[in-house]
């Protein structure tokens, strides 16, 4: 399996074996994600180019590089860059590739990371391109399921809840889970259903799936409850939003009757969809999930830079 | 009188290319795909809504003194899948072939996703993978947007 100098743009570019390989490597690196102690990236510079805001993704990449003994350069908003002077992304990449050994990019336009990878002579890692892809988020989601569930991923019933139409996280996750043939329950309001093209793809892959607007239909059978934020601005009528937002709000009460070992995940940030009182239940995994971003990104960075653990 | 009109319509060319069996109404889009605009040096004849036994009505484009290569014309298949290409030398058809759908379509179709990087000011050509030929289904190589209808409306 060759990862050195490879661009990480979409989970769709990977086979299940390759994903498992990355997850295994993240498992070996996890102890160092908390305390460091490795120098795999010593002398290496990773550029983190965030053309739009991010908290977890940018900081976890930053942490991953530093835990591996490397250094980061970059920015966290386009306003502080030559973009405001009209510089193209292509030119930015041509400049940065001569400063860094790898480039991590988040950009508001879909396909930006793919385009950057065609220009760059150093590996490009997509940290989110508009409503497109966010492969390392999907990898850390899978890693969380592998670590926190008692069953292998292929035996899980994963309920994905919320904005399934616009959420890049859930699109990538659905594609990746189809490689494992996990069962999917897709819960969303009618207006925010998973795009038909993805549903067709999943069915073609033989994925067993149900679609429903009611979360109560799926709670009892779910091994994983993957919550996402419903964006208020998508609803023309605010009262319609409130109705839907309320129905997808997880509280300790709504968790009565779920499996003992069911876990709740969320890519964060959350707004109202998970009551803070849920944080202390045995089901909550979203903060641990956020932490798993560090070993996953350590694994990805060290692989594309050809550094053995 | 009728035979004179007929003669004018099908007047042969000495050298060049005749693109026949174009879906009626698509001739101008064919010119667009071939990059033939108002400043072309070649003599170009466009026939529209010509009665056709097989197609009821068809368009025909003749480009004089220019021989088109198969790769050059294959993209025509996106909007005129039944088009045939006739290469003419000394009034004789020396080569005749049907357009064949290419695997990739580069720089000809605009992505339908306004937020796609190929629709920005970046120096990048649009690029689609042909996922299906019948019906035509194109997937943007950058943002994965699927284009499956009104393809002619997206010509650059």
GROMACS .gro file of C-alpha atoms in nm:
model
  465
    1UNK     CA    1   0.000   0.000   0.000
    2UNK     CA    2   0.159   0.324  -0.109
    3UNK     CA    3   0.062   0.647   0.063
    4UNK     CA    4   0.381   0.846   0.027
    5UNK     CA    5   0.326   1.167  -0.170
    6UNK     CA    6  -0.039   1.077  -0.214
    7UNK     CA    7  -0.308   1.343  -0.198
    8UNK     CA    8  -0.596   1.289   0.044
    9UNK     CA    9  -0.896   1.446  -0.125
   10UNK     CA   10  -1.198   1.218  -0.081
   11UNK     CA   11  -1.270   0.897   0.108
   12UNK     CA   12  -1.407   0.771  -0.223
   13UNK     CA   13  -1.046   0.752  -0.344
   14UNK     CA   14  -0.973   0.476  -0.091
   15UNK     CA   15  -1.045   0.106  -0.070
   16UNK     CA   16  -1.164  -0.047   0.254
   17UNK     CA   17  -0.821  -0.206   0.301
   18UNK     CA   18  -0.654   0.133   0.273
   19UNK     CA   19  -0.894   0.286   0.524
   20UNK     CA   20  -0.833  -0.001   0.765
   21UNK     CA   21  -0.460   0.050   0.722
   22UNK     CA   22  -0.491   0.417   0.821
   23UNK     CA   23  -0.711   0.330   1.120
   24UNK     CA   24  -0.461   0.067   1.235
   25UNK     CA   25  -0.181   0.319   1.215
   26UNK     CA   26  -0.387   0.573   1.408
   27UNK     CA   27  -0.432   0.309   1.676
   28UNK     CA   28  -0.056   0.273   1.711
   29UNK     CA   29  -0.007   0.648   1.723
   30UNK     CA   30  -0.287   0.724   1.967
   31UNK     CA   31  -0.073   0.706   2.285
   32UNK     CA   32   0.155   0.972   2.133
   33UNK     CA   33  -0.143   1.192   2.044
   34UNK     CA   34  -0.176   1.285   2.410
   35UNK     CA   35   0.184   1.320   2.512
   36UNK     CA   36   0.394   1.347   2.197
   37UNK     CA   37   0.737   1.188   2.207
   38UNK     CA   38   0.772   1.104   1.840
   39UNK     CA   39   0.992   1.286   1.593
   40UNK     CA   40   0.862   1.139   1.269
   41UNK     CA   41   0.809   1.485   1.122
   42UNK     CA   42   1.119   1.644   1.269
   43UNK     CA   43   1.249   1.904   1.025
   44UNK     CA   44   0.923   1.897   0.830
   45UNK     CA   45   0.687   2.187   0.777
   46UNK     CA   46   0.315   2.142   0.716
   47UNK     CA   47   0.111   2.434   0.582
   48UNK     CA   48  -0.245   2.467   0.709
   49UNK     CA   49  -0.435   2.692   0.470
   50UNK     CA   50  -0.778   2.763   0.613
   51UNK     CA   51  -0.971   2.994   0.384
   52UNK     CA   52  -1.272   2.967   0.613
   53UNK     CA   53  -1.307   2.930   0.989
   54UNK     CA   54  -1.253   2.607   1.173
   55UNK     CA   55  -1.178   2.516   1.530
   56UNK     CA   56  -1.132   2.142   1.569
   57UNK     CA   57  -0.998   2.056   1.225
   58UNK     CA   58  -0.729   2.322   1.214
   59UNK     CA   59  -0.619   2.279   1.573
   60UNK     CA   60  -0.615   1.900   1.553
   61UNK     CA   61  -0.397   1.914   1.241
   62UNK     CA   62  -0.174   2.160   1.421
   63UNK     CA   63  -0.158   1.931   1.724
   64UNK     CA   64  -0.093   1.625   1.508
   65UNK     CA   65   0.206   1.788   1.339
   66UNK     CA   66   0.350   1.907   1.669
   67UNK     CA   67   0.299   1.571   1.842
   68UNK     CA   68   0.507   1.424   1.558
   69UNK     CA   69   0.784   1.678   1.609
   70UNK     CA   70   0.708   1.890   1.301
   71UNK     CA   71   0.626   2.257   1.254
   72UNK     CA   72   0.326   2.431   1.100
   73UNK     CA   73   0.279   2.749   0.903
   74UNK     CA   74  -0.046   2.889   0.769
   75UNK     CA   75  -0.347   3.105   0.828
   76UNK     CA   76  -0.700   3.064   0.957
   77UNK     CA   77  -0.894   3.308   0.742
   78UNK     CA   78  -0.870   3.430   0.386
   79UNK     CA   79  -0.888   3.792   0.507
   80UNK     CA   80  -0.528   3.784   0.623
   81UNK     CA   81  -0.394   3.655   0.292
   82UNK     CA   82  -0.326   3.782  -0.058
   83UNK     CA   83  -0.666   3.642  -0.157
   84UNK     CA   84  -0.807   3.983  -0.062
   85UNK     CA   85  -0.571   4.132  -0.322
   86UNK     CA   86  -0.718   3.898  -0.582
   87UNK     CA   87  -0.459   3.622  -0.574
   88UNK     CA   88  -0.590   3.292  -0.706
   89UNK     CA   89  -0.579   2.973  -0.506
   90UNK     CA   90  -0.358   2.826  -0.781
   91UNK     CA   91  -0.093   3.092  -0.722
   92UNK     CA   92  -0.117   3.052  -0.344
   93UNK     CA   93  -0.053   2.678  -0.382
   94UNK     CA   94   0.243   2.738  -0.616
   95UNK     CA   95   0.398   2.965  -0.354
   96UNK     CA   96   0.325   2.751  -0.049
   97UNK     CA   97   0.450   2.426  -0.204
   98UNK     CA   98   0.798   2.571  -0.192
   99UNK     CA   99   0.765   2.647   0.180
  100UNK     CA  100   0.608   2.326   0.307
  101UNK     CA  101   0.633   1.948   0.280
  102UNK     CA  102   0.256   1.900   0.284
  103UNK     CA  103  -0.045   2.127   0.248
  104UNK     CA  104  -0.368   2.099   0.447
  105UNK     CA  105  -0.642   2.305   0.289
  106UNK     CA  106  -0.995   2.412   0.378
  107UNK     CA  107  -1.171   2.618   0.115
  108UNK     CA  108  -1.531   2.732   0.065
  109UNK     CA  109  -1.548   2.608  -0.296
  110UNK     CA  110  -1.620   2.247  -0.386
  111UNK     CA  111  -1.334   2.087  -0.577
  112UNK     CA  112  -1.075   2.335  -0.444
  113UNK     CA  113  -0.862   2.064  -0.283
  114UNK     CA  114  -0.878   1.849  -0.598
  115UNK     CA  115  -0.759   2.144  -0.804
  116UNK     CA  116  -0.484   2.222  -0.552
  117UNK     CA  117  -0.364   1.862  -0.573
  118UNK     CA  118  -0.323   1.896  -0.950
  119UNK     CA  119  -0.098   2.196  -0.901
  120UNK     CA  120   0.098   2.100  -0.593
  121UNK     CA  121   0.419   1.900  -0.596
  122UNK     CA  122   0.372   1.819  -0.227
  123UNK     CA  123   0.083   1.614  -0.084
  124UNK     CA  124  -0.245   1.800  -0.038
  125UNK     CA  125  -0.487   1.699   0.235
  126UNK     CA  126  -0.846   1.814   0.201
  127UNK     CA  127  -0.972   1.958   0.530
  128UNK     CA  128  -1.313   2.041   0.383
  129UNK     CA  129  -1.410   2.191   0.048
  130UNK     CA  130  -1.744   2.367   0.064
  131UNK     CA  131  -2.022   2.108   0.077
  132UNK     CA  132  -1.784   1.857  -0.082
  133UNK     CA  133  -1.553   1.629   0.113
  134UNK     CA  134  -1.382   1.612   0.449
  135UNK     CA  135  -1.197   1.281   0.439
  136UNK     CA  136  -1.007   1.303   0.767
  137UNK     CA  137  -1.337   1.373   0.948
  138UNK     CA  138  -1.477   1.052   0.800
  139UNK     CA  139  -1.164   0.861   0.900
  140UNK     CA  140  -1.192   0.983   1.258
  141UNK     CA  141  -1.563   0.895   1.259
  142UNK     CA  142  -1.480   0.540   1.152
  143UNK     CA  143  -1.200   0.526   1.406
  144UNK     CA  144  -1.442   0.634   1.678
  145UNK     CA  145  -1.686   0.357   1.581
  146UNK     CA  146  -1.408   0.104   1.577
  147UNK     CA  147  -1.278   0.214   1.917
  148UNK     CA  148  -1.601   0.284   2.097
  149UNK     CA  149  -1.843   0.020   1.968
  150UNK     CA  150  -1.842  -0.337   2.083
  151UNK     CA  151  -1.912  -0.471   1.736
  152UNK     CA  152  -1.711  -0.443   1.417
  153UNK     CA  153  -1.817  -0.162   1.185
  154UNK     CA  154  -1.977  -0.404   0.937
  155UNK     CA  155  -2.223  -0.522   1.205
  156UNK     CA  156  -2.331  -0.176   1.315
  157UNK     CA  157  -2.663  -0.009   1.260
  158UNK     CA  158  -2.571   0.355   1.216
  159UNK     CA  159  -2.846   0.616   1.244
  160UNK     CA  160  -2.746   0.944   1.083
  161UNK     CA  161  -2.970   1.230   1.191
  162UNK     CA  162  -3.019   1.590   1.084
  163UNK     CA  163  -2.916   1.779   0.773
  164UNK     CA  164  -2.837   1.500   0.531
  165UNK     CA  165  -2.872   1.718   0.225
  166UNK     CA  166  -2.599   1.974   0.272
  167UNK     CA  167  -2.371   1.806   0.527
  168UNK     CA  168  -2.041   1.705   0.364
  169UNK     CA  169  -1.957   1.505   0.676
  170UNK     CA  170  -2.251   1.270   0.639
  171UNK     CA  171  -2.206   1.228   0.265
  172UNK     CA  172  -1.847   1.112   0.308
  173UNK     CA  173  -1.945   0.897   0.605
  174UNK     CA  174  -2.222   0.726   0.410
  175UNK     CA  175  -1.985   0.649   0.124
  176UNK     CA  176  -1.726   0.508   0.361
  177UNK     CA  177  -1.977   0.300   0.560
  178UNK     CA  178  -2.094   0.148   0.232
  179UNK     CA  179  -1.748  -0.011   0.203
  180UNK     CA  180  -1.821  -0.193   0.529
  181UNK     CA  181  -2.184  -0.269   0.439
  182UNK     CA  182  -2.298  -0.126   0.773
  183UNK     CA  183  -2.676  -0.077   0.797
  184UNK     CA  184  -2.784   0.283   0.768
  185UNK     CA  185  -3.087   0.463   0.905
  186UNK     CA  186  -3.119   0.808   0.756
  187UNK     CA  187  -3.327   1.048   0.962
  188UNK     CA  188  -3.403   1.392   0.826
  189UNK     CA  189  -3.686   1.628   0.749
  190UNK     CA  190  -3.818   1.585   0.395
  191UNK     CA  191  -3.645   1.908   0.284
  192UNK     CA  192  -3.307   1.784   0.404
  193UNK     CA  193  -3.306   1.426   0.276
  194UNK     CA  194  -2.986   1.261   0.162
  195UNK     CA  195  -2.935   1.344  -0.209
  196UNK     CA  196  -3.089   1.090  -0.444
  197UNK     CA  197  -2.755   1.029  -0.619
  198UNK     CA  198  -2.601   0.914  -0.288
  199UNK     CA  199  -2.902   0.698  -0.200
  200UNK     CA  200  -2.878   0.532  -0.542
  201UNK     CA  201  -2.506   0.478  -0.496
  202UNK     CA  202  -2.560   0.318  -0.154
  203UNK     CA  203  -2.835   0.090  -0.286
  204UNK     CA  204  -2.613  -0.012  -0.577
  205UNK     CA  205  -2.344  -0.105  -0.323
  206UNK     CA  206  -2.595  -0.331  -0.150
  207UNK     CA  207  -2.626  -0.119   0.163
  208UNK     CA  208  -2.932  -0.195   0.373
  209UNK     CA  209  -3.090   0.141   0.450
  210UNK     CA  210  -3.409   0.303   0.572
  211UNK     CA  211  -3.514   0.665   0.542
  212UNK     CA  212  -3.749   0.826   0.789
  213UNK     CA  213  -3.829   1.173   0.922
  214UNK     CA  214  -3.890   1.033   1.274
  215UNK     CA  215  -3.597   0.969   1.504
  216UNK     CA  216  -3.815   0.750   1.726
  217UNK     CA  217  -3.827   0.497   1.444
  218UNK     CA  218  -3.455   0.427   1.470
  219UNK     CA  219  -3.348   0.489   1.830
  220UNK     CA  220  -3.412   0.141   1.970
  221UNK     CA  221  -3.207  -0.040   1.705
  222UNK     CA  222  -2.919   0.204   1.664
  223UNK     CA  223  -2.566   0.113   1.766
  224UNK     CA  224  -2.445   0.456   1.665
  225UNK     CA  225  -2.653   0.774   1.672
  226UNK     CA  226  -2.468   1.021   1.451
  227UNK     CA  227  -2.622   1.362   1.514
  228UNK     CA  228  -2.565   1.664   1.291
  229UNK     CA  229  -2.671   2.024   1.318
  230UNK     CA  230  -2.979   2.135   1.128
  231UNK     CA  231  -2.915   2.474   0.983
  232UNK     CA  232  -3.193   2.716   1.061
  233UNK     CA  233  -3.125   2.923   0.748
  234UNK     CA  234  -3.236   2.636   0.524
  235UNK     CA  235  -3.597   2.675   0.637
  236UNK     CA  236  -3.811   2.946   0.480
  237UNK     CA  237  -4.054   2.927   0.773
  238UNK     CA  238  -3.884   2.957   1.116
  239UNK     CA  239  -4.171   2.778   1.288
  240UNK     CA  240  -4.111   2.474   1.063
  241UNK     CA  241  -3.746   2.478   1.170
  242UNK     CA  242  -3.839   2.487   1.536
  243UNK     CA  243  -4.069   2.188   1.495
  244UNK     CA  244  -3.797   1.983   1.332
  245UNK     CA  245  -3.517   2.103   1.559
  246UNK     CA  246  -3.717   2.000   1.864
  247UNK     CA  247  -3.790   1.655   1.729
  248UNK     CA  248  -3.419   1.586   1.683
  249UNK     CA  249  -3.312   1.712   2.021
  250UNK     CA  250  -3.148   1.437   2.223
  251UNK     CA  251  -3.199   1.456   2.598
  252UNK     CA  252  -3.150   1.196   2.872
  253UNK     CA  253  -3.525   1.127   2.836
  254UNK     CA  254  -3.508   1.043   2.466
  255UNK     CA  255  -3.235   0.791   2.545
  256UNK     CA  256  -3.469   0.569   2.746
  257UNK     CA  257  -3.506   0.245   2.556
  258UNK     CA  258  -3.187   0.272   2.351
  259UNK     CA  259  -2.927  -0.004   2.356
  260UNK     CA  260  -2.698   0.008   2.658
  261UNK     CA  261  -2.392   0.032   2.440
  262UNK     CA  262  -2.534   0.275   2.184
  263UNK     CA  263  -2.296   0.565   2.129
  264UNK     CA  264  -2.379   0.922   2.027
  265UNK     CA  265  -2.146   1.096   1.786
  266UNK     CA  266  -2.148   1.449   1.646
  267UNK     CA  267  -1.893   1.622   1.422
  268UNK     CA  268  -1.944   1.940   1.630
  269UNK     CA  269  -2.014   2.221   1.674
  270UNK     CA  270  -2.350   2.136   1.826
  271UNK     CA  271  -2.618   2.390   1.890
  272UNK     CA  272  -2.939   2.250   2.039
  273UNK     CA  273  -2.950   1.899   1.903
  274UNK     CA  274  -2.779   1.740   2.204
  275UNK     CA  275  -2.873   1.855   2.553
  276UNK     CA  276  -2.557   1.916   2.761
  277UNK     CA  277  -2.709   1.680   3.019
  278UNK     CA  278  -2.637   1.398   2.772
  279UNK     CA  279  -2.263   1.470   2.800
  280UNK     CA  280  -2.237   1.281   3.127
  281UNK     CA  281  -2.429   0.974   3.007
  282UNK     CA  282  -2.252   0.654   2.902
  283UNK     CA  283  -2.365   0.718   2.544
  284UNK     CA  284  -2.182   1.044   2.474
  285UNK     CA  285  -1.872   1.007   2.257
  286UNK     CA  286  -1.853   1.337   2.068
  287UNK     CA  287  -1.572   1.493   2.267
  288UNK     CA  288  -1.367   1.175   2.250
  289UNK     CA  289  -1.450   1.167   1.879
  290UNK     CA  290  -1.301   1.515   1.845
  291UNK     CA  291  -0.984   1.394   2.018
  292UNK     CA  292  -0.953   1.102   1.776
  293UNK     CA  293  -0.894   1.357   1.506
  294UNK     CA  294  -0.540   1.392   1.637
  295UNK     CA  295  -0.421   1.030   1.595
  296UNK     CA  296  -0.603   1.006   1.262
  297UNK     CA  297  -0.430   1.317   1.133
  298UNK     CA  298  -0.098   1.198   1.273
  299UNK     CA  299  -0.148   0.877   1.078
  300UNK     CA  300  -0.241   1.054   0.756
  301UNK     CA  301   0.040   1.310   0.775
  302UNK     CA  302   0.309   1.057   0.854
  303UNK     CA  303   0.188   0.830   0.572
  304UNK     CA  304   0.181   1.093   0.300
  305UNK     CA  305   0.523   1.213   0.411
  306UNK     CA  306   0.654   0.857   0.397
  307UNK     CA  307   0.747   0.831   0.763
  308UNK     CA  308   0.724   0.490   0.925
  309UNK     CA  309   0.582   0.471   1.278
  310UNK     CA  310  -3.793   2.461  -5.869
  311UNK     CA  311  -3.792   2.193  -5.599
  312UNK     CA  312  -3.494   2.016  -5.750
  313UNK     CA  313  -3.301   2.346  -5.765
  314UNK     CA  314  -3.355   2.405  -5.391
  315UNK     CA  315  -3.248   2.052  -5.321
  316UNK     CA  316  -2.936   2.105  -5.529
  317UNK     CA  317  -2.846   2.418  -5.334
  318UNK     CA  318  -2.891   2.248  -5.000
  319UNK     CA  319  -2.666   1.956  -5.071
  320UNK     CA  320  -2.411   2.131  -5.287
  321UNK     CA  321  -2.093   1.930  -5.246
  322UNK     CA  322  -1.772   2.080  -5.115
  323UNK     CA  323  -1.433   2.030  -5.270
  324UNK     CA  324  -1.229   1.965  -4.957
  325UNK     CA  325  -1.319   1.966  -4.590
  326UNK     CA  326  -1.561   1.805  -4.347
  327UNK     CA  327  -1.935   1.751  -4.355
  328UNK     CA  328  -2.102   1.683  -4.022
  329UNK     CA  329  -2.429   1.515  -4.101
  330UNK     CA  330  -2.721   1.376  -3.898
  331UNK     CA  331  -2.700   1.643  -3.631
  332UNK     CA  332  -3.016   1.661  -3.418
  333UNK     CA  333  -3.231   1.942  -3.555
  334UNK     CA  334  -3.162   2.262  -3.368
  335UNK     CA  335  -2.810   2.169  -3.256
  336UNK     CA  336  -2.605   2.300  -3.552
  337UNK     CA  337  -2.505   2.623  -3.381
  338UNK     CA  338  -2.402   2.431  -3.070
  339UNK     CA  339  -2.190   2.206  -3.289
  340UNK     CA  340  -2.011   2.515  -3.420
  341UNK     CA  341  -1.961   2.626  -3.062
  342UNK     CA  342  -1.805   2.293  -2.966
  343UNK     CA  343  -1.575   2.310  -3.268
  344UNK     CA  344  -1.472   2.661  -3.172
  345UNK     CA  345  -1.603   2.803  -3.497
  346UNK     CA  346  -1.715   3.159  -3.440
  347UNK     CA  347  -1.759   3.476  -3.639
  348UNK     CA  348  -1.388   3.511  -3.710
  349UNK     CA  349  -1.329   3.176  -3.874
  350UNK     CA  350  -1.118   3.177  -4.189
  351UNK     CA  351  -1.302   2.878  -4.334
  352UNK     CA  352  -1.615   2.875  -4.543
  353UNK     CA  353  -1.882   2.725  -4.319
  354UNK     CA  354  -2.229   2.624  -4.433
  355UNK     CA  355  -2.503   2.553  -4.184
  356UNK     CA  356  -2.821   2.375  -4.288
  357UNK     CA  357  -3.100   2.354  -4.037
  358UNK     CA  358  -3.416   2.145  -4.033
  359UNK     CA  359  -3.326   1.953  -4.344
  360UNK     CA  360  -3.590   1.681  -4.408
  361UNK     CA  361  -3.443   1.342  -4.321
  362UNK     CA  362  -3.588   0.996  -4.362
  363UNK     CA  363  -3.431   0.855  -4.047
  364UNK     CA  364  -3.452   1.165  -3.828
  365UNK     CA  365  -3.753   1.353  -3.972
  366UNK     CA  366  -3.541   1.668  -3.956
  367UNK     CA  367  -3.171   1.714  -3.913
  368UNK     CA  368  -2.900   1.980  -3.925
  369UNK     CA  369  -2.586   1.962  -4.136
  370UNK     CA  370  -2.262   2.159  -4.099
  371UNK     CA  371  -2.001   2.183  -4.373
  372UNK     CA  372  -1.655   2.320  -4.301
  373UNK     CA  373  -1.446   2.377  -4.610
  374UNK     CA  374  -1.072   2.318  -4.622
  375UNK     CA  375  -1.056   2.180  -4.272
  376UNK     CA  376  -1.038   1.811  -4.186
  377UNK     CA  377  -1.158   1.739  -3.835
  378UNK     CA  378  -0.992   1.467  -3.628
  379UNK     CA  379  -1.210   1.211  -3.446
  380UNK     CA  380  -1.091   1.339  -3.104
  381UNK     CA  381  -1.183   1.688  -3.213
  382UNK     CA  382  -1.540   1.600  -3.293
  383UNK     CA  383  -1.622   1.334  -3.036
  384UNK     CA  384  -1.756   1.589  -2.793
  385UNK     CA  385  -2.029   1.658  -3.046
  386UNK     CA  386  -2.175   1.326  -2.929
  387UNK     CA  387  -2.287   1.501  -2.610
  388UNK     CA  388  -2.550   1.695  -2.803
  389UNK     CA  389  -2.574   1.503  -3.131
  390UNK     CA  390  -2.503   1.135  -3.062
  391UNK     CA  391  -2.609   1.025  -3.412
  392UNK     CA  392  -2.385   1.271  -3.600
  393UNK     CA  393  -2.165   1.134  -3.878
  394UNK     CA  394  -1.842   1.289  -3.998
  395UNK     CA  395  -1.750   1.283  -4.366
  396UNK     CA  396  -1.403   1.385  -4.471
  397UNK     CA  397  -1.407   1.517  -4.826
  398UNK     CA  398  -1.117   1.537  -5.072
  399UNK     CA  399  -1.166   1.635  -5.436
  400UNK     CA  400  -1.543   1.603  -5.391
  401UNK     CA  401  -1.507   1.241  -5.273
  402UNK     CA  402  -1.589   1.107  -4.930
  403UNK     CA  403  -1.256   0.955  -4.830
  404UNK     CA  404  -1.346   0.882  -4.471
  405UNK     CA  405  -1.674   0.847  -4.286
  406UNK     CA  406  -1.726   0.777  -3.918
  407UNK     CA  407  -1.975   0.830  -3.638
  408UNK     CA  408  -1.896   1.045  -3.342
  409UNK     CA  409  -1.805   0.844  -3.032
  410UNK     CA  410  -1.858   0.967  -2.679
  411UNK     CA  411  -1.523   1.061  -2.519
  412UNK     CA  412  -1.429   0.942  -2.169
  413UNK     CA  413  -1.354   1.295  -2.055
  414UNK     CA  414  -1.492   1.631  -2.159
  415UNK     CA  415  -1.249   1.912  -2.092
  416UNK     CA  416  -1.305   2.285  -2.120
  417UNK     CA  417  -1.630   2.265  -2.316
  418UNK     CA  418  -1.908   2.236  -2.059
  419UNK     CA  419  -1.963   2.465  -1.761
  420UNK     CA  420  -2.026   2.286  -1.430
  421UNK     CA  421  -2.384   2.330  -1.307
  422UNK     CA  422  -2.265   2.386  -0.950
  423UNK     CA  423  -2.204   2.761  -0.915
  424UNK     CA  424  -1.979   2.695  -0.615
  425UNK     CA  425  -1.752   2.458  -0.807
  426UNK     CA  426  -1.389   2.568  -0.824
  427UNK     CA  427  -1.407   2.539  -1.205
  428UNK     CA  428  -1.661   2.823  -1.203
  429UNK     CA  429  -1.427   3.058  -1.017
  430UNK     CA  430  -1.150   3.283  -1.144
  431UNK     CA  431  -0.895   3.004  -1.112
  432UNK     CA  432  -0.694   2.920  -1.426
  433UNK     CA  433  -0.854   2.579  -1.455
  434UNK     CA  434  -1.062   2.417  -1.728
  435UNK     CA  435  -1.386   2.243  -1.644
  436UNK     CA  436  -1.349   1.866  -1.658
  437UNK     CA  437  -1.616   1.598  -1.666
  438UNK     CA  438  -1.602   1.223  -1.667
  439UNK     CA  439  -1.861   1.062  -1.895
  440UNK     CA  440  -2.034   0.819  -1.659
  441UNK     CA  441  -2.308   0.712  -1.893
  442UNK     CA  442  -2.357   0.756  -2.266
  443UNK     CA  443  -2.726   0.676  -2.294
  444UNK     CA  444  -2.867   0.872  -2.128
  445UNK     CA  445  -2.576   1.115  -2.120
  446UNK     CA  446  -2.453   1.161  -1.763
  447UNK     CA  447  -2.146   1.369  -1.684
  448UNK     CA  448  -1.977   1.399  -1.345
  449UNK     CA  449  -1.761   1.700  -1.265
  450UNK     CA  450  -1.409   1.587  -1.179
  451UNK     CA  451  -1.375   1.868  -0.927
  452UNK     CA  452  -1.699   1.889  -0.731
  453UNK     CA  453  -1.875   1.568  -0.850
  454UNK     CA  454  -2.184   1.759  -0.963
  455UNK     CA  455  -2.385   1.543  -1.202
  456UNK     CA  456  -2.500   1.696  -1.528
  457UNK     CA  457  -2.764   1.488  -1.701
  458UNK     CA  458  -2.999   1.724  -1.877
  459UNK     CA  459  -2.994   2.037  -2.090
  460UNK     CA  460  -2.627   1.980  -2.159
  461UNK     CA  461  -2.628   2.220  -2.453
  462UNK     CA  462  -2.730   2.498  -2.212
  463UNK     CA  463  -2.400   2.447  -2.030
  464UNK     CA  464  -2.173   2.488  -2.330
  465UNK     CA  465  -1.898   2.738  -2.260
   0.00000   0.00000   0.00000
